[in-house]
mmCIF file of C-alpha atoms and ligand atoms in Angstrom:
data_model
loop_
_atom_site.group_PDB
_atom_site.id
_atom_site.type_symbol
_atom_site.label_atom_id
_atom_site.label_comp_id
_atom_site.label_asym_id
_atom_site.label_seq_id
_atom_site.Cartn_x
_atom_site.Cartn_y
_atom_site.Cartn_z
ATOM 1 C CA MET A 1 12.359 -37.314 -76.654
ATOM 2 C CA VAL A 2 11.033 -35.354 -79.216
ATOM 3 C CA CYS A 3 10.240 -35.679 -82.558
ATOM 4 C CA PRO A 4 13.383 -35.523 -85.268
ATOM 5 C CA LEU A 5 11.127 -33.928 -87.777
ATOM 6 C CA ALA A 6 9.872 -31.532 -85.261
ATOM 7 C CA ASN A 7 8.463 -28.048 -86.277
ATOM 8 C CA PHE A 8 8.520 -26.744 -82.704
ATOM 9 C CA GLU A 9 6.757 -23.649 -81.316
ATOM 10 C CA GLU A 10 6.922 -22.945 -77.603
ATOM 11 C CA VAL A 11 2.945 -22.767 -76.606
ATOM 12 C CA TYR A 12 3.619 -21.905 -72.801
ATOM 13 C CA ARG A 13 6.655 -22.238 -70.248
ATOM 14 C CA THR A 14 6.785 -22.059 -66.474
ATOM 15 C CA ASP A 15 9.782 -22.859 -64.182
ATOM 16 C CA HIS A 16 8.159 -26.510 -63.906
ATOM 17 C CA GLY A 17 7.802 -27.502 -67.398
ATOM 18 C CA ALA A 18 6.659 -26.150 -71.015
ATOM 19 C CA VAL A 19 4.039 -27.164 -73.788
ATOM 20 C CA TYR A 20 5.095 -27.154 -77.238
ATOM 21 C CA GLN A 21 3.444 -27.154 -80.543
ATOM 22 C CA CYS A 22 4.486 -29.452 -83.255
ATOM 23 C CA SER A 23 2.690 -28.127 -86.428
ATOM 24 C CA ARG A 24 3.892 -30.744 -88.561
ATOM 25 C CA GLN A 25 2.304 -33.422 -86.669
ATOM 26 C CA ASN A 26 -0.502 -31.340 -85.363
ATOM 27 C CA CYS A 27 0.366 -32.662 -81.898
ATOM 28 C CA TYR A 28 1.550 -30.549 -78.435
ATOM 29 C CA TRP A 29 4.519 -32.137 -76.504
ATOM 30 C CA LEU A 30 4.399 -31.425 -72.868
ATOM 31 C CA GLU A 31 7.696 -31.336 -71.240
ATOM 32 C CA PHE A 32 7.413 -32.349 -67.272
ATOM 33 C CA ALA A 33 9.131 -33.468 -64.996
ATOM 34 C CA GLY A 34 12.237 -34.616 -67.098
ATOM 35 C CA ASP A 35 10.425 -36.135 -69.820
ATOM 36 C CA THR A 36 8.253 -35.234 -72.887
ATOM 37 C CA THR A 37 5.440 -37.054 -73.892
ATOM 38 C CA ALA A 38 3.344 -36.278 -77.264
ATOM 39 C CA PHE A 39 -0.725 -35.380 -77.173
ATOM 40 C CA ARG A 40 -3.154 -35.061 -80.007
ATOM 41 C CA VAL A 41 -5.009 -32.087 -79.645
ATOM 42 C CA SER A 42 -8.282 -33.718 -77.984
ATOM 43 C CA ASP A 43 -5.965 -35.985 -75.735
ATOM 44 C CA PHE A 44 -4.364 -32.921 -74.650
ATOM 45 C CA PHE A 45 -7.566 -31.521 -73.502
ATOM 46 C CA SER A 46 -8.691 -34.504 -72.090
ATOM 47 C CA PHE A 47 -5.872 -34.966 -70.184
ATOM 48 C CA LYS A 48 -6.196 -31.209 -68.876
ATOM 49 C CA LYS A 49 -9.926 -32.267 -67.838
ATOM 50 C CA LYS A 50 -8.354 -35.277 -65.885
ATOM 51 C CA ILE A 51 -5.579 -33.349 -64.032
ATOM 52 C CA ASP A 52 -8.381 -30.283 -63.162
ATOM 53 C CA ALA A 53 -10.631 -33.135 -61.907
ATOM 54 C CA ILE A 54 -8.323 -34.591 -59.468
ATOM 55 C CA ASP A 55 -9.371 -33.703 -55.789
ATOM 56 C CA VAL A 56 -6.258 -31.957 -53.931
ATOM 57 C CA SER A 57 -8.117 -31.234 -50.336
ATOM 58 C CA ALA A 58 -8.735 -34.917 -50.725
ATOM 59 C CA MET A 59 -5.192 -35.937 -51.237
ATOM 60 C CA ILE A 60 -4.388 -33.320 -48.359
ATOM 61 C CA ILE A 61 -7.092 -34.753 -45.858
ATOM 62 C CA ASP A 62 -6.472 -38.314 -46.372
ATOM 63 C CA PRO A 63 -3.546 -39.451 -43.988
ATOM 64 C CA SER A 64 -3.158 -42.787 -46.026
ATOM 65 C CA ARG A 65 0.365 -42.499 -47.700
ATOM 66 C CA THR A 66 -1.043 -43.932 -50.899
ATOM 67 C CA ALA A 67 -3.331 -40.569 -51.071
ATOM 68 C CA ASP A 68 0.077 -38.581 -51.412
ATOM 69 C CA PHE A 69 0.262 -39.478 -54.711
ATOM 70 C CA THR A 70 -1.846 -39.558 -57.985
ATOM 71 C CA ILE A 71 -1.282 -41.974 -60.475
ATOM 72 C CA LEU A 72 -2.121 -41.108 -64.055
ATOM 73 C CA MET A 73 -1.457 -43.148 -67.643
ATOM 74 C CA PRO A 74 -2.884 -41.342 -69.980
ATOM 75 C CA PHE A 75 -3.926 -43.911 -73.284
ATOM 76 C CA ARG A 76 -2.090 -43.535 -76.040
ATOM 77 C CA THR A 77 1.094 -42.243 -74.664
ATOM 78 C CA PRO A 78 4.307 -44.392 -73.380
ATOM 79 C CA ARG A 79 3.728 -42.112 -70.092
ATOM 80 C CA CYS A 80 2.899 -43.038 -66.497
ATOM 81 C CA PHE A 81 2.663 -40.017 -64.634
ATOM 82 C CA VAL A 82 3.060 -40.353 -60.683
ATOM 83 C CA LEU A 83 2.202 -36.916 -59.370
ATOM 84 C CA ASP A 84 2.018 -35.594 -55.773
ATOM 85 C CA ILE A 85 0.330 -32.349 -54.773
ATOM 86 C CA ASN A 86 3.059 -30.079 -55.640
ATOM 87 C CA ASP A 87 3.235 -31.656 -59.284
ATOM 88 C CA VAL A 88 -0.740 -31.453 -59.739
ATOM 89 C CA LEU A 89 -0.857 -27.535 -58.773
ATOM 90 C CA ASN A 90 2.479 -27.057 -61.033
ATOM 91 C CA LEU A 91 0.667 -29.083 -63.846
ATOM 92 C CA ARG A 92 -2.276 -27.284 -63.392
ATOM 93 C CA GLU A 93 -0.706 -23.912 -63.914
ATOM 94 C CA LEU A 94 1.269 -25.359 -67.293
ATOM 95 C CA LEU A 95 -1.861 -26.671 -68.768
ATOM 96 C CA ASN A 96 -4.082 -23.846 -67.866
ATOM 97 C CA GLY A 97 -1.360 -21.509 -69.356
ATOM 98 C CA ALA A 98 -0.860 -23.145 -72.525
ATOM 99 C CA LYS A 99 -4.769 -23.645 -73.174
ATOM 100 C CA PHE A 100 -5.007 -19.965 -72.893
ATOM 101 C CA MET A 101 -2.176 -19.489 -75.392
ATOM 102 C CA ILE A 102 -3.958 -21.931 -78.044
ATOM 103 C CA GLU A 103 -7.105 -20.430 -77.592
ATOM 104 C CA LEU A 104 -5.268 -16.857 -77.931
ATOM 105 C CA ASN A 105 -3.658 -18.367 -81.108
ATOM 106 C CA SER A 106 -6.960 -19.420 -82.069
ATOM 107 C CA VAL A 107 -8.705 -16.130 -81.868
ATOM 108 C CA ILE A 108 -5.703 -14.310 -83.679
ATOM 109 C CA ASN A 109 -5.687 -16.375 -86.416
ATOM 110 C CA ALA A 110 -9.660 -15.810 -86.823
ATOM 111 C CA CYS A 111 -8.779 -12.252 -86.423
ATOM 112 C CA LEU A 112 -6.215 -12.335 -89.111
ATOM 113 C CA LYS A 113 -8.540 -14.378 -91.392
ATOM 114 C CA THR A 114 -11.231 -11.804 -91.167
ATOM 115 C CA THR A 115 -9.797 -8.303 -90.804
ATOM 116 C CA PRO A 116 -7.857 -8.101 -94.897
ATOM 117 C CA SER A 117 -11.142 -7.913 -96.778
ATOM 118 C CA ARG A 118 -12.862 -5.626 -94.355
ATOM 119 C CA VAL A 119 -9.882 -3.697 -94.247
ATOM 120 C CA ALA A 120 -10.257 -3.506 -98.150
ATOM 121 C CA LYS A 121 -13.951 -2.842 -98.198
ATOM 122 C CA LEU A 122 -13.402 -0.001 -96.021
ATOM 123 C CA MET B 1 1.040 -20.251 -84.928
ATOM 124 C CA LYS B 2 -1.221 -22.716 -86.834
ATOM 125 C CA ASP B 3 -4.515 -23.279 -85.295
ATOM 126 C CA LEU B 4 -4.592 -26.855 -84.202
ATOM 127 C CA LEU B 5 -7.575 -26.254 -81.996
ATOM 128 C CA ARG B 6 -9.803 -25.259 -85.041
ATOM 129 C CA LEU B 7 -8.501 -27.880 -87.293
ATOM 130 C CA LYS B 8 -9.741 -30.254 -84.272
ATOM 131 C CA THR B 9 -13.051 -28.384 -83.687
ATOM 132 C CA SER B 10 -15.267 -25.682 -84.824
ATOM 133 C CA LEU B 11 -17.371 -25.703 -81.419
ATOM 134 C CA ASN B 12 -16.614 -23.604 -78.701
ATOM 135 C CA GLU B 13 -15.713 -24.972 -75.644
ATOM 136 C CA GLU B 14 -18.517 -23.613 -73.697
ATOM 137 C CA ILE B 15 -21.246 -24.630 -76.358
ATOM 138 C CA GLU B 16 -19.481 -28.180 -76.648
ATOM 139 C CA ASN B 17 -20.209 -28.320 -72.782
ATOM 140 C CA ILE B 18 -23.611 -26.659 -72.615
ATOM 141 C CA LEU B 19 -24.978 -29.152 -75.692
ATOM 142 C CA ASN B 20 -23.239 -32.295 -73.679
ATOM 143 C CA ALA B 21 -25.191 -30.889 -70.532
ATOM 144 C CA GLN B 22 -28.346 -30.645 -72.746
ATOM 145 C CA ILE B 23 -27.518 -34.272 -73.885
ATOM 146 C CA LYS B 24 -27.689 -35.410 -70.350
ATOM 147 C CA VAL B 25 -31.054 -33.683 -70.129
ATOM 148 C CA GLU B 26 -32.735 -35.341 -72.900
ATOM 149 C CA ALA B 27 -31.349 -38.756 -71.673
ATOM 150 C CA HIS B 28 -32.929 -37.584 -68.630
ATOM 151 C CA SER B 29 -36.411 -37.076 -69.944
ATOM 152 C CA SER B 30 -36.145 -40.204 -72.092
ATOM 153 C CA SER B 31 -35.876 -42.457 -68.631
ATOM 154 C CA VAL B 32 -38.200 -40.618 -66.716
ATOM 155 C CA TYR B 33 -40.965 -40.805 -69.688
ATOM 156 C CA LEU B 34 -39.784 -45.025 -69.651
ATOM 157 C CA ALA B 35 -40.772 -44.543 -65.869
ATOM 158 C CA MET B 36 -44.199 -42.860 -66.473
ATOM 159 C CA SER B 37 -45.045 -45.668 -69.246
ATOM 160 C CA SER B 38 -44.380 -48.276 -66.446
ATOM 161 C CA TRP B 39 -46.326 -46.991 -63.857
ATOM 162 C CA CYS B 40 -49.316 -45.842 -66.222
ATOM 163 C CA ASP B 41 -49.012 -49.748 -67.190
ATOM 164 C CA ASP B 42 -49.183 -50.689 -63.403
ATOM 165 C CA GLN B 43 -52.169 -48.630 -62.899
ATOM 166 C CA GLY B 44 -54.096 -49.608 -65.805
ATOM 167 C CA TYR B 45 -53.789 -46.538 -67.963
ATOM 168 C CA ASP B 46 -52.749 -48.677 -71.122
ATOM 169 C CA PHE B 47 -53.120 -45.368 -73.282
ATOM 170 C CA SER B 48 -50.955 -43.422 -71.466
ATOM 171 C CA SER B 49 -48.271 -46.037 -71.059
ATOM 172 C CA ASP B 50 -48.250 -46.183 -74.632
ATOM 173 C CA PHE B 51 -48.019 -42.761 -75.106
ATOM 174 C CA PHE B 52 -45.039 -42.482 -72.513
ATOM 175 C CA THR B 53 -43.266 -45.056 -74.510
ATOM 176 C CA LYS B 54 -43.317 -42.955 -77.529
ATOM 177 C CA GLN B 55 -42.468 -39.813 -75.836
ATOM 178 C CA SER B 56 -39.543 -41.501 -74.525
ATOM 179 C CA GLU B 57 -38.449 -42.672 -77.749
ATOM 180 C CA GLU B 58 -38.835 -39.151 -79.266
ATOM 181 C CA GLU B 59 -36.374 -37.759 -76.047
ATOM 182 C CA ARG B 60 -33.987 -40.280 -77.096
ATOM 183 C CA LYS B 61 -34.110 -39.264 -80.712
ATOM 184 C CA HIS B 62 -33.448 -35.387 -79.593
ATOM 185 C CA MET B 63 -30.744 -36.478 -77.303
ATOM 186 C CA MET B 64 -29.013 -38.253 -80.604
ATOM 187 C CA LYS B 65 -29.702 -35.336 -82.505
ATOM 188 C CA LEU B 66 -27.781 -33.020 -80.110
ATOM 189 C CA PHE B 67 -24.786 -36.362 -79.607
ATOM 190 C CA ASN B 68 -24.286 -36.483 -83.353
ATOM 191 C CA TYR B 69 -24.182 -32.791 -84.077
ATOM 192 C CA VAL B 70 -21.253 -32.330 -81.174
ATOM 193 C CA ASN B 71 -19.167 -34.947 -82.781
ATOM 194 C CA ASP B 72 -19.815 -33.847 -86.470
ATOM 195 C CA ARG B 73 -18.791 -30.205 -85.445
ATOM 196 C CA GLY B 74 -15.661 -32.187 -83.909
ATOM 197 C CA GLY B 75 -16.812 -31.841 -80.377
ATOM 198 C CA LYS B 76 -16.473 -34.873 -78.189
ATOM 199 C CA ALA B 77 -20.261 -36.066 -77.356
ATOM 200 C CA ILE B 78 -20.329 -37.585 -73.864
ATOM 201 C CA SER B 79 -22.722 -40.925 -72.952
ATOM 202 C CA PRO B 80 -24.461 -39.561 -70.374
ATOM 203 C CA GLU B 81 -24.803 -41.193 -66.985
ATOM 204 C CA ILE B 82 -29.025 -41.035 -65.697
ATOM 205 C CA VAL B 83 -29.489 -40.689 -62.347
ATOM 206 C CA ASN B 84 -32.333 -40.102 -60.135
ATOM 207 C CA VAL B 85 -35.245 -41.749 -62.404
ATOM 208 C CA PRO B 86 -38.349 -42.115 -60.300
ATOM 209 C CA THR B 87 -40.320 -45.285 -60.014
ATOM 210 C CA ASP B 88 -43.676 -44.259 -58.197
ATOM 211 C CA PHE B 89 -45.643 -41.197 -59.022
ATOM 212 C CA GLU B 90 -48.558 -39.691 -56.504
ATOM 213 C CA SER B 91 -51.556 -39.795 -59.279
ATOM 214 C CA PHE B 92 -52.599 -40.045 -62.543
ATOM 215 C CA ARG B 93 -52.913 -36.425 -62.744
ATOM 216 C CA SER B 94 -49.378 -35.676 -61.166
ATOM 217 C CA VAL B 95 -47.675 -37.857 -64.178
ATOM 218 C CA PHE B 96 -48.636 -35.375 -66.524
ATOM 219 C CA GLU B 97 -48.256 -32.345 -64.034
ATOM 220 C CA GLN B 98 -44.337 -33.707 -64.032
ATOM 221 C CA MET B 99 -44.178 -34.252 -67.658
ATOM 222 C CA LEU B 100 -45.389 -30.018 -68.355
ATOM 223 C CA GLU B 101 -42.541 -29.229 -65.888
ATOM 224 C CA GLN B 102 -40.296 -31.331 -67.777
ATOM 225 C CA GLU B 103 -40.764 -29.939 -71.203
ATOM 226 C CA MET B 104 -41.081 -26.286 -69.361
ATOM 227 C CA TYR B 105 -37.487 -26.932 -68.012
ATOM 228 C CA VAL B 106 -36.216 -28.137 -71.094
ATOM 229 C CA THR B 107 -37.637 -25.100 -73.478
ATOM 230 C CA GLN B 108 -35.801 -22.950 -70.547
ATOM 231 C CA GLN B 109 -32.448 -24.680 -71.141
ATOM 232 C CA PHE B 110 -32.674 -24.183 -74.670
ATOM 233 C CA ASN B 111 -33.560 -20.453 -74.154
ATOM 234 C CA HIS B 112 -30.227 -20.308 -72.142
ATOM 235 C CA ILE B 113 -28.452 -22.354 -74.974
ATOM 236 C CA ALA B 114 -29.688 -19.814 -77.971
ATOM 237 C CA GLU B 115 -28.664 -17.037 -75.473
ATOM 238 C CA LYS B 116 -25.193 -18.703 -75.028
ATOM 239 C CA CYS B 117 -24.880 -19.263 -79.096
ATOM 240 C CA ILE B 118 -25.616 -15.419 -79.643
ATOM 241 C CA LYS B 119 -23.222 -13.942 -77.193
ATOM 242 C CA LEU B 120 -20.679 -16.342 -78.549
ATOM 243 C CA LYS B 121 -21.438 -15.518 -82.067
ATOM 244 C CA ASP B 122 -22.037 -19.320 -82.605
ATOM 245 C CA PHE B 123 -24.943 -18.838 -85.257
ATOM 246 C CA VAL B 124 -24.653 -22.351 -87.052
ATOM 247 C CA THR B 125 -25.395 -23.697 -83.633
ATOM 248 C CA PHE B 126 -28.079 -21.368 -83.060
ATOM 249 C CA GLN B 127 -29.515 -22.394 -86.879
ATOM 250 C CA PHE B 128 -29.078 -25.856 -85.443
ATOM 251 C CA ILE B 129 -31.182 -25.649 -81.968
ATOM 252 C CA GLN B 130 -34.017 -23.596 -83.728
ATOM 253 C CA TRP B 131 -35.686 -27.034 -84.764
ATOM 254 C CA PHE B 132 -35.723 -27.862 -80.817
ATOM 255 C CA LEU B 133 -37.244 -24.589 -79.587
ATOM 256 C CA GLU B 134 -39.996 -25.143 -82.454
ATOM 257 C CA GLU B 135 -40.497 -28.720 -81.309
ATOM 258 C CA GLN B 136 -41.047 -27.289 -77.480
ATOM 259 C CA ILE B 137 -44.231 -25.548 -78.632
ATOM 260 C CA GLU B 138 -45.758 -28.881 -79.386
ATOM 261 C CA GLU B 139 -44.441 -30.697 -76.397
ATOM 262 C CA GLU B 140 -45.756 -27.959 -74.083
ATOM 263 C CA TYR B 141 -49.159 -27.697 -75.742
ATOM 264 C CA VAL B 142 -50.036 -31.335 -75.544
ATOM 265 C CA ALA B 143 -48.707 -31.682 -71.967
ATOM 266 C CA ARG B 144 -51.044 -28.669 -71.201
ATOM 267 C CA ARG B 145 -54.132 -30.101 -73.168
ATOM 268 C CA ILE B 146 -53.863 -33.121 -71.499
ATOM 269 C CA LEU B 147 -53.989 -31.501 -68.153
ATOM 270 C CA GLU B 148 -56.987 -29.602 -69.199
ATOM 271 C CA MET B 149 -58.943 -33.084 -69.651
ATOM 272 C CA PHE B 150 -58.690 -33.266 -66.283
ATOM 273 C CA ASP B 151 -60.745 -30.692 -65.730
ATOM 274 C CA VAL B 152 -62.671 -30.746 -68.665
ATOM 275 C CA ILE B 153 -63.703 -34.472 -68.208
ATOM 276 C CA GLY B 154 -63.071 -34.485 -64.332
ATOM 277 C CA GLU B 155 -61.974 -37.832 -62.773
ATOM 278 C CA GLU B 156 -64.552 -39.038 -60.558
ATOM 279 C CA GLY B 157 -66.464 -42.234 -61.906
ATOM 280 C CA THR B 158 -64.960 -43.252 -65.014
ATOM 281 C CA GLY B 159 -63.271 -40.013 -65.748
ATOM 282 C CA ARG B 160 -59.864 -41.284 -65.630
ATOM 283 C CA TRP B 161 -60.525 -44.258 -68.001
ATOM 284 C CA GLU B 162 -62.206 -42.104 -70.025
ATOM 285 C CA ILE B 163 -58.892 -39.094 -70.180
ATOM 286 C CA ASP B 164 -57.083 -42.068 -70.511
ATOM 287 C CA LYS B 165 -58.518 -43.203 -73.901
ATOM 288 C CA HIS B 166 -58.580 -39.927 -75.042
ATOM 289 C CA ILE B 167 -54.681 -39.653 -74.968
ATOM 290 C CA PRO B 168 -53.448 -40.565 -78.218
ATOM 291 C CA LYS B 169 -55.869 -37.920 -79.730
ATOM 292 C CA VAL B 170 -54.135 -35.159 -78.369
ATOM 293 C CA SER B 171 -52.017 -33.746 -80.963
ATOM 294 C CA TYR B 172 -50.396 -30.395 -82.306
ATOM 295 C CA GLU B 173 -51.529 -29.039 -85.421
ATOM 296 C CA GLY B 174 -49.377 -26.016 -85.219
HETATM 297 FE FE1 FE2 C 201 -36.542 -33.110 -76.110
HETATM 298 FE FE1 FE2 C 202 -39.605 -33.220 -74.533
#
C-alpha cells in the first residue's frame, strides 16, 4: 500500500526491493519482501543502523532454530520484519545503495545551489 | 529530487558520530571525576573532594553543550552508556596525574574534531568547538599546577594536608 497522493521518485532498486522518496510527505518508502513501508527521514536512517548492527556471523554460528531469523518491529510502522540471513544481506545492499543515492542527491543539490552565482561572477 | 536529508539535518553523518563520541567522553570524564571526589572524601581530602565534585559538574555541562548542539542542528544526540568508572586510586598524587591525562586526552579528541570539521568544510561546527579548545587550556593548566604543588610543597609530614588546602586556590587567569 502506497500513499494515494504520493509524488514518487525511485531512489534505488535491487532485485530484492526498492526505496522510493515521496517529496510530498517527506518520507521514504521501502519495498521489500512483498510489502511497502513508509519511514520518516530519521526513522529510515535509524532502521538502516539497526539492520547494519545485526550480527550475521552469530546467526550463522548459533545452531538453535531461533537464531535463523531476526525479528525487527520498527516503531511508527505497522511492519514486522522477519529476516533470515539472506534477507538481512539483501536488505543491507538495498539500504546501502539508497543511502548512497540520498547523500549523492544532497551533494548535487548543494552544488546546484552554489554554482550559478559563482558562474555569474566569473 | 527534493533534498529530504538536508531538510532534516545540517549535520554531516561523520560529524554527528564524532560529536556523539565526544558526548560520551565528557560523560565519562564527569563520572571519573565524581569517583575521584568520593575517593578524596574517603581519604580525608575534603577540599579536593569538593574540587572534583565541581569538575564533575563542569564535565556534565560540557556534555550537555555538545548534546544540545547535535539536536539543535537536526542530528540525534545519544544519551551515552558509561562504563569502566574506577572506584579506587593508587594515591593522592595519582588522582591528579590521571586528571591531567584525562584532560590531555580530551584536548586531543577536540583536535581530531577540528581536523574533521576542516576536512568536511563544516565551519559552523568548527566555530562551535572553539569554546572547548579554549576551555582545555585552563583544564590542563589547573591539573599541571596542582601536580607541581606535590613537588613544591612535598608530600611528607603535613604535606598532603597542605596541598589539599591549596587546591581551591588554583585558578587560571588566562
Ligand atoms: Fe570537558
Ligand atoms: Fe575537563
